[in-house]
CSV table of C-alpha atoms in Angstrom, one decimal:
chain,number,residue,atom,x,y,z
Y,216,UNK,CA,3.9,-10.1,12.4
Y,217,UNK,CA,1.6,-11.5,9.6
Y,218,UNK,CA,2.8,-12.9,6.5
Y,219,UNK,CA,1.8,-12.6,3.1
Y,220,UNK,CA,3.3,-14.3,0.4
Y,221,UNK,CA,3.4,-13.8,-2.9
Y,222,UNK,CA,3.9,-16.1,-6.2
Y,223,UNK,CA,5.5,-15.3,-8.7
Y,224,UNK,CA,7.9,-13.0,-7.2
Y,225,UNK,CA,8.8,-12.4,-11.3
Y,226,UNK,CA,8.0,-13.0,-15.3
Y,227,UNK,CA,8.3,-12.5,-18.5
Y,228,UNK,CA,5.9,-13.6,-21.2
Y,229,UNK,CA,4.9,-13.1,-24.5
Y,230,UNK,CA,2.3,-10.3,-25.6
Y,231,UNK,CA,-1.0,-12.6,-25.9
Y,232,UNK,CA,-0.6,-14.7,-22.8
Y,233,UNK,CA,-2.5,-14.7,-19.5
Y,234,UNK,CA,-0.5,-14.8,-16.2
Y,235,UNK,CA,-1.8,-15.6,-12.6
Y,236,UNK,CA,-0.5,-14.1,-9.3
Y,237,UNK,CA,-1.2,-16.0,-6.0
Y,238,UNK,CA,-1.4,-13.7,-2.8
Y,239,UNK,CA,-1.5,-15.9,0.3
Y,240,UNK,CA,-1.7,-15.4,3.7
Y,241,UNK,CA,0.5,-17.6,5.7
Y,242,UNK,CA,-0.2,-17.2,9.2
Y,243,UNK,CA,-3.7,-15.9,9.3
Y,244,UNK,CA,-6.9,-15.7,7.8
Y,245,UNK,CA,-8.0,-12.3,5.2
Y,246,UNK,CA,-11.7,-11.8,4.4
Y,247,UNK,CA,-10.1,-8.5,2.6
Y,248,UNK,CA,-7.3,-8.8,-0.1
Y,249,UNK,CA,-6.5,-5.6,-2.3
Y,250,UNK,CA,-4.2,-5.7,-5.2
Y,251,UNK,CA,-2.3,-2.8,-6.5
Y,252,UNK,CA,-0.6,-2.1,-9.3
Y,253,UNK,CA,2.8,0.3,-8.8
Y,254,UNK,CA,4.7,2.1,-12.0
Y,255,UNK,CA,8.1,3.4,-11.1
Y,256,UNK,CA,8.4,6.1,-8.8
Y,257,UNK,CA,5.0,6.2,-8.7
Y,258,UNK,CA,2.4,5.3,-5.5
Y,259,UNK,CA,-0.1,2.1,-5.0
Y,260,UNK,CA,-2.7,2.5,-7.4
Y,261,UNK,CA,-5.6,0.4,-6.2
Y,262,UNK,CA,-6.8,-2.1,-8.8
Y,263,UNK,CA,-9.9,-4.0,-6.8
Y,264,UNK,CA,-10.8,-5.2,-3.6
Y,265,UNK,CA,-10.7,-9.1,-3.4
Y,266,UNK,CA,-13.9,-10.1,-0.3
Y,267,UNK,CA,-13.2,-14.1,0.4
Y,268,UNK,CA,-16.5,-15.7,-1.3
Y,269,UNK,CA,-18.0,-12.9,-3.2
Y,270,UNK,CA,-16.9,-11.1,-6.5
Y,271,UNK,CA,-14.3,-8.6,-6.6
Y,272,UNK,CA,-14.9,-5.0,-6.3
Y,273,UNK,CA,-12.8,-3.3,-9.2
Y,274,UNK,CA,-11.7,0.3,-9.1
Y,275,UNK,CA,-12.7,3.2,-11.9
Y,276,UNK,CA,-11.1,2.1,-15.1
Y,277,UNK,CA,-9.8,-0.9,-14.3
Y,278,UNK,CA,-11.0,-3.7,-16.5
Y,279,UNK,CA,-12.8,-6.3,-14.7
Y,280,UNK,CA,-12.5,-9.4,-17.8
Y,281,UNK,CA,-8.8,-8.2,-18.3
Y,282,UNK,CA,-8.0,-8.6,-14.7
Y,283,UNK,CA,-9.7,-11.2,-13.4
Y,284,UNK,CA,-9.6,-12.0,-9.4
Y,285,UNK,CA,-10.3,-15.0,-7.2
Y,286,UNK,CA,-10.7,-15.1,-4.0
Y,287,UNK,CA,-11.6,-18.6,-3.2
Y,288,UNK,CA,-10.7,-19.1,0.5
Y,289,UNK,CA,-9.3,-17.0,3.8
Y,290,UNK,CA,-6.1,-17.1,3.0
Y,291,UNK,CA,-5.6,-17.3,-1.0
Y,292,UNK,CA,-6.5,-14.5,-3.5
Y,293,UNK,CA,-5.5,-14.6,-7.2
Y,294,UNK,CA,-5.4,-11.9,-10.0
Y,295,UNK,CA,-5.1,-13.7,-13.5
Y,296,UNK,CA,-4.1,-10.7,-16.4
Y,297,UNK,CA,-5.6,-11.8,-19.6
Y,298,UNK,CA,-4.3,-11.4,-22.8
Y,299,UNK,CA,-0.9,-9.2,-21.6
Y,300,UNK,CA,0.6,-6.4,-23.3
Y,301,UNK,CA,3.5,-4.3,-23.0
Y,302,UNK,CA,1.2,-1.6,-21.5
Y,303,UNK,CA,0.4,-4.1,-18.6
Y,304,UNK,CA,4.6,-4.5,-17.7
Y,305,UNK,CA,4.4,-3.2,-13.8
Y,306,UNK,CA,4.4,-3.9,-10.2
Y,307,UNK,CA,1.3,-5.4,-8.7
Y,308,UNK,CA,1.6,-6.2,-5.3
Y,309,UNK,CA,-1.3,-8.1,-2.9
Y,310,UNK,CA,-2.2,-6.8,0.7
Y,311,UNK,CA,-3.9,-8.5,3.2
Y,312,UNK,CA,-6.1,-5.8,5.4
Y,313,UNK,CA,-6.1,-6.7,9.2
Y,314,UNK,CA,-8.5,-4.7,11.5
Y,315,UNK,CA,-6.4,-5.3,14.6
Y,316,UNK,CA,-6.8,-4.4,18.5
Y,317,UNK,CA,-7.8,-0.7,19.3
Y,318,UNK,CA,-9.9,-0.7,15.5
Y,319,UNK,CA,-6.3,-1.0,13.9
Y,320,UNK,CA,-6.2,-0.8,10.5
Y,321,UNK,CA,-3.1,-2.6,8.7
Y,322,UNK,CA,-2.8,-4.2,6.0
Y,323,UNK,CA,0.5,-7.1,5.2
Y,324,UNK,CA,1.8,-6.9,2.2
Y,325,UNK,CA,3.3,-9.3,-0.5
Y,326,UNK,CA,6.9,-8.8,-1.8
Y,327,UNK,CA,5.2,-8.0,-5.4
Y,328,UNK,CA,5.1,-9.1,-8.8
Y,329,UNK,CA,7.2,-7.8,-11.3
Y,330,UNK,CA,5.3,-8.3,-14.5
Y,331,UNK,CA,7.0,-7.9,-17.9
Y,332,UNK,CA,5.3,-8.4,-21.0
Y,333,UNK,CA,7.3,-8.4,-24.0
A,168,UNK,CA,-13.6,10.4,-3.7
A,169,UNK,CA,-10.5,10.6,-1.5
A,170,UNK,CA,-7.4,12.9,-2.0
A,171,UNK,CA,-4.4,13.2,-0.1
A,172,UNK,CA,-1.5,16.0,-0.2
A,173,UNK,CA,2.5,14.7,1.0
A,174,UNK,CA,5.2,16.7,-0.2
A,175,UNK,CA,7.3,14.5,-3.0
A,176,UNK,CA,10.5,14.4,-2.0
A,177,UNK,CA,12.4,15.4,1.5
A,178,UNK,CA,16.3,15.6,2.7
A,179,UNK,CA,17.4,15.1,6.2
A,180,UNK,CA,21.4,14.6,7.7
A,181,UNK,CA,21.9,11.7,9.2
A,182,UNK,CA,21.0,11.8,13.2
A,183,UNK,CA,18.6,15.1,12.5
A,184,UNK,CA,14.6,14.8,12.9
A,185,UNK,CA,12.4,15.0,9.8
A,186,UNK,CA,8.4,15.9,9.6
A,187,UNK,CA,6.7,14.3,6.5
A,188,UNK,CA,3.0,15.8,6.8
A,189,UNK,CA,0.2,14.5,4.8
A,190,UNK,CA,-3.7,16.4,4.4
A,191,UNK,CA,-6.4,14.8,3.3
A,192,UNK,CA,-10.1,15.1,2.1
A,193,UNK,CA,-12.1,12.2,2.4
A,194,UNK,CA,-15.5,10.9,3.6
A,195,UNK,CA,-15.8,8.1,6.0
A,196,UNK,CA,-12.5,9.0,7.3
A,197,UNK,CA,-11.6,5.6,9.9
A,198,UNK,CA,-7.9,6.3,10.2
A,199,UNK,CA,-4.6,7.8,8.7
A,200,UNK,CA,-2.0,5.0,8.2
A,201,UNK,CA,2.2,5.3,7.3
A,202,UNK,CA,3.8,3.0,5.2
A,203,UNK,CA,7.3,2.7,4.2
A,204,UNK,CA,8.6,1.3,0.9
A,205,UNK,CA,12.1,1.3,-0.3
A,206,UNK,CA,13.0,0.6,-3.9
A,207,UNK,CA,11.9,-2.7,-4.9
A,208,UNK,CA,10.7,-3.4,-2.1
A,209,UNK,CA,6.8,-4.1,-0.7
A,210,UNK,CA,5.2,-1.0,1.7
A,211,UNK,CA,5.5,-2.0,5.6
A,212,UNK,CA,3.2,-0.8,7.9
A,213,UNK,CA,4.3,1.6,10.1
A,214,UNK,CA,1.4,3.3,12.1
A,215,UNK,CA,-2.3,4.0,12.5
A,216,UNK,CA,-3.7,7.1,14.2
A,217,UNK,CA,-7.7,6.6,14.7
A,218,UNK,CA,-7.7,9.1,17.4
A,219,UNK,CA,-6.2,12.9,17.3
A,220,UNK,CA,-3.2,12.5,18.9
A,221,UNK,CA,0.3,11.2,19.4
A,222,UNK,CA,1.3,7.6,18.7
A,223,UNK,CA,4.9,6.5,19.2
A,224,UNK,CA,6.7,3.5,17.9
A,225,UNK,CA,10.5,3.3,18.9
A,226,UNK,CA,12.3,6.3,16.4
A,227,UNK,CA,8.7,6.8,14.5
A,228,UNK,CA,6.1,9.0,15.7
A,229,UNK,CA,2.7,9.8,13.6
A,230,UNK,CA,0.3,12.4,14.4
A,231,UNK,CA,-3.7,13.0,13.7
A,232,UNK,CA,-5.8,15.6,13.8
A,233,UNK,CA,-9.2,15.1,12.5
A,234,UNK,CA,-10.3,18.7,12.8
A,235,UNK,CA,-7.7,19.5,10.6
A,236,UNK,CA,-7.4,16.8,8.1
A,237,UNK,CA,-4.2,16.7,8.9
A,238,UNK,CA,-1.5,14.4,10.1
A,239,UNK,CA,2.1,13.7,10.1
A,240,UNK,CA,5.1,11.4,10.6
A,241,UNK,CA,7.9,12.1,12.9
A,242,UNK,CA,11.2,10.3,12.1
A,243,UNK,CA,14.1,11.0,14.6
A,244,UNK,CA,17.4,9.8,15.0
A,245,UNK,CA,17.9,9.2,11.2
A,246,UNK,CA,19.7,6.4,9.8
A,247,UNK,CA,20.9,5.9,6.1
A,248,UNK,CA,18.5,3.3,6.1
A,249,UNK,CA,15.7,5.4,6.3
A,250,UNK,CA,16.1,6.3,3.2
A,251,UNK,CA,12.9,5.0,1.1
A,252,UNK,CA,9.6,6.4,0.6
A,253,UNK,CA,6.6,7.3,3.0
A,254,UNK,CA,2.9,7.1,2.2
A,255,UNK,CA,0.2,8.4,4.3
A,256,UNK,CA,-3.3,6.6,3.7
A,257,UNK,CA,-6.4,7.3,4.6
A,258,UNK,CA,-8.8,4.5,5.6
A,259,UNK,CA,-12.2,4.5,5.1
A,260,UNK,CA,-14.6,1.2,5.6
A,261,UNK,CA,-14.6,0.1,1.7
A,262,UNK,CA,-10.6,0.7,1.1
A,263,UNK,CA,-7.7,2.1,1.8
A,264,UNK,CA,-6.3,5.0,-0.4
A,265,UNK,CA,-2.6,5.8,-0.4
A,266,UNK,CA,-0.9,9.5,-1.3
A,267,UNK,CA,1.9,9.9,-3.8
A,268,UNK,CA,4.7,9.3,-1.4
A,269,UNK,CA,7.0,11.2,0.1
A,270,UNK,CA,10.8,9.8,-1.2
A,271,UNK,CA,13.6,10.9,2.1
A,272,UNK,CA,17.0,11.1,1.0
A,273,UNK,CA,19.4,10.8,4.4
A,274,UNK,CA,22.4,12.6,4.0
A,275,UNK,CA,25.6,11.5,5.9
């Protein structure tokens, strides 16, 4: 099945910092990326939809200049946090949506990102 | 918007079937899609009903009906491995909005 990778798979950094997650696509080509963001026991909030070549469609009260997202080519999307806090220490994980044969809808996820900001 | 309903929690013995059903209210409905997701762990895919119906992958079974807003997932011959939890998402052409999940706890 398709692959999507996902760097880093961890980090910790100082409150202040910015910190960029890669989402790739190894074996195929995504026009549609979504990240997510996931607190514990909790389900896939959407943050944005990442459309290769055009801007980034963010969600309700997510903040667009705090969470900035690229997605330069088919098979790379990247979310940069700006300026971290504590309050931004979660799980964001990257999905590659795939409509497939019969009007399949899948989408590949990355292993995650466990952010901590300290 | 988009809502969906899955119970939060569900415990099954080892070998039994479980149901996990998930309702929905959306607009541009496209599909109702299962994911699995143990603890610290990414969702995997595993189904997409389009159509009312039956599909059937190996132990996993999912069901739509779009009359009803409803749908479900079928897991039979349970393993302790099942253990994790379930979404149910709902497609529409924009995005794909997940439920709370449903977290199954196999027994032995």
């Amino acid at each position: 099945g398709a692959v999507v990778s996902q760097h880093p798979s961890w980090v910790i950094c100082k409150s202040g910092t910015s910190v960029k997650i890669e989402c790739r696509s190894l074996d195929f080509q995504a026009t549609t990326m979504f990240w997510y963001r996931q607190f514990p026991k909790q389900s896939l909030m959407l943050m944005a939809t990442s459309n290769e070549g055009s801007k980034a469609t963010y969600e309700q009260g997510v903040e667009k200049d705090k969470f900035l997202i690229n997605h330069a080519s088919l098979t790379l999307s990247t979310l940069t946090v700006t300026s971290a806090h504590p309050e931004d220490s979660s799980f964001y994980i990257c999905s590659a949506r795939v409509w497939g044969q019969g009007s399949t809808d899948t989408q590949y996820f990355g292993p995650g990102t466990r952010l901590t900001v300290l | 918007g988009q809502s969906l309903e899955q119970p939060s929690e569900v415990t099954a013995v080892e070998g039994a079937i479980v149901q996990i059903n998930c309702t929905y209210q959306t607009s541009g409905f496209y599909g109702l899609s299962w994911y699995q997701q143990h603890d610290g762990g990414a969702p995997t895919f595993l189904s997409y009903n389009a159509l009312d119906g039956l599909e059937e992958t190996g132990r996993f079974s999912s069901f739509l009906s779009r009359s009803d807003s409803y749908g479900y997932l079928l897991l039979q011959e349970l393993q302790m491995k099942d253990s994790a939890s379930y979404f149910c998402a709902v497609s529409i052409y924009q995005k794909v909005t997940f439920g709370i999940g449903t977290k199954l706890q196999v027994i032995p």
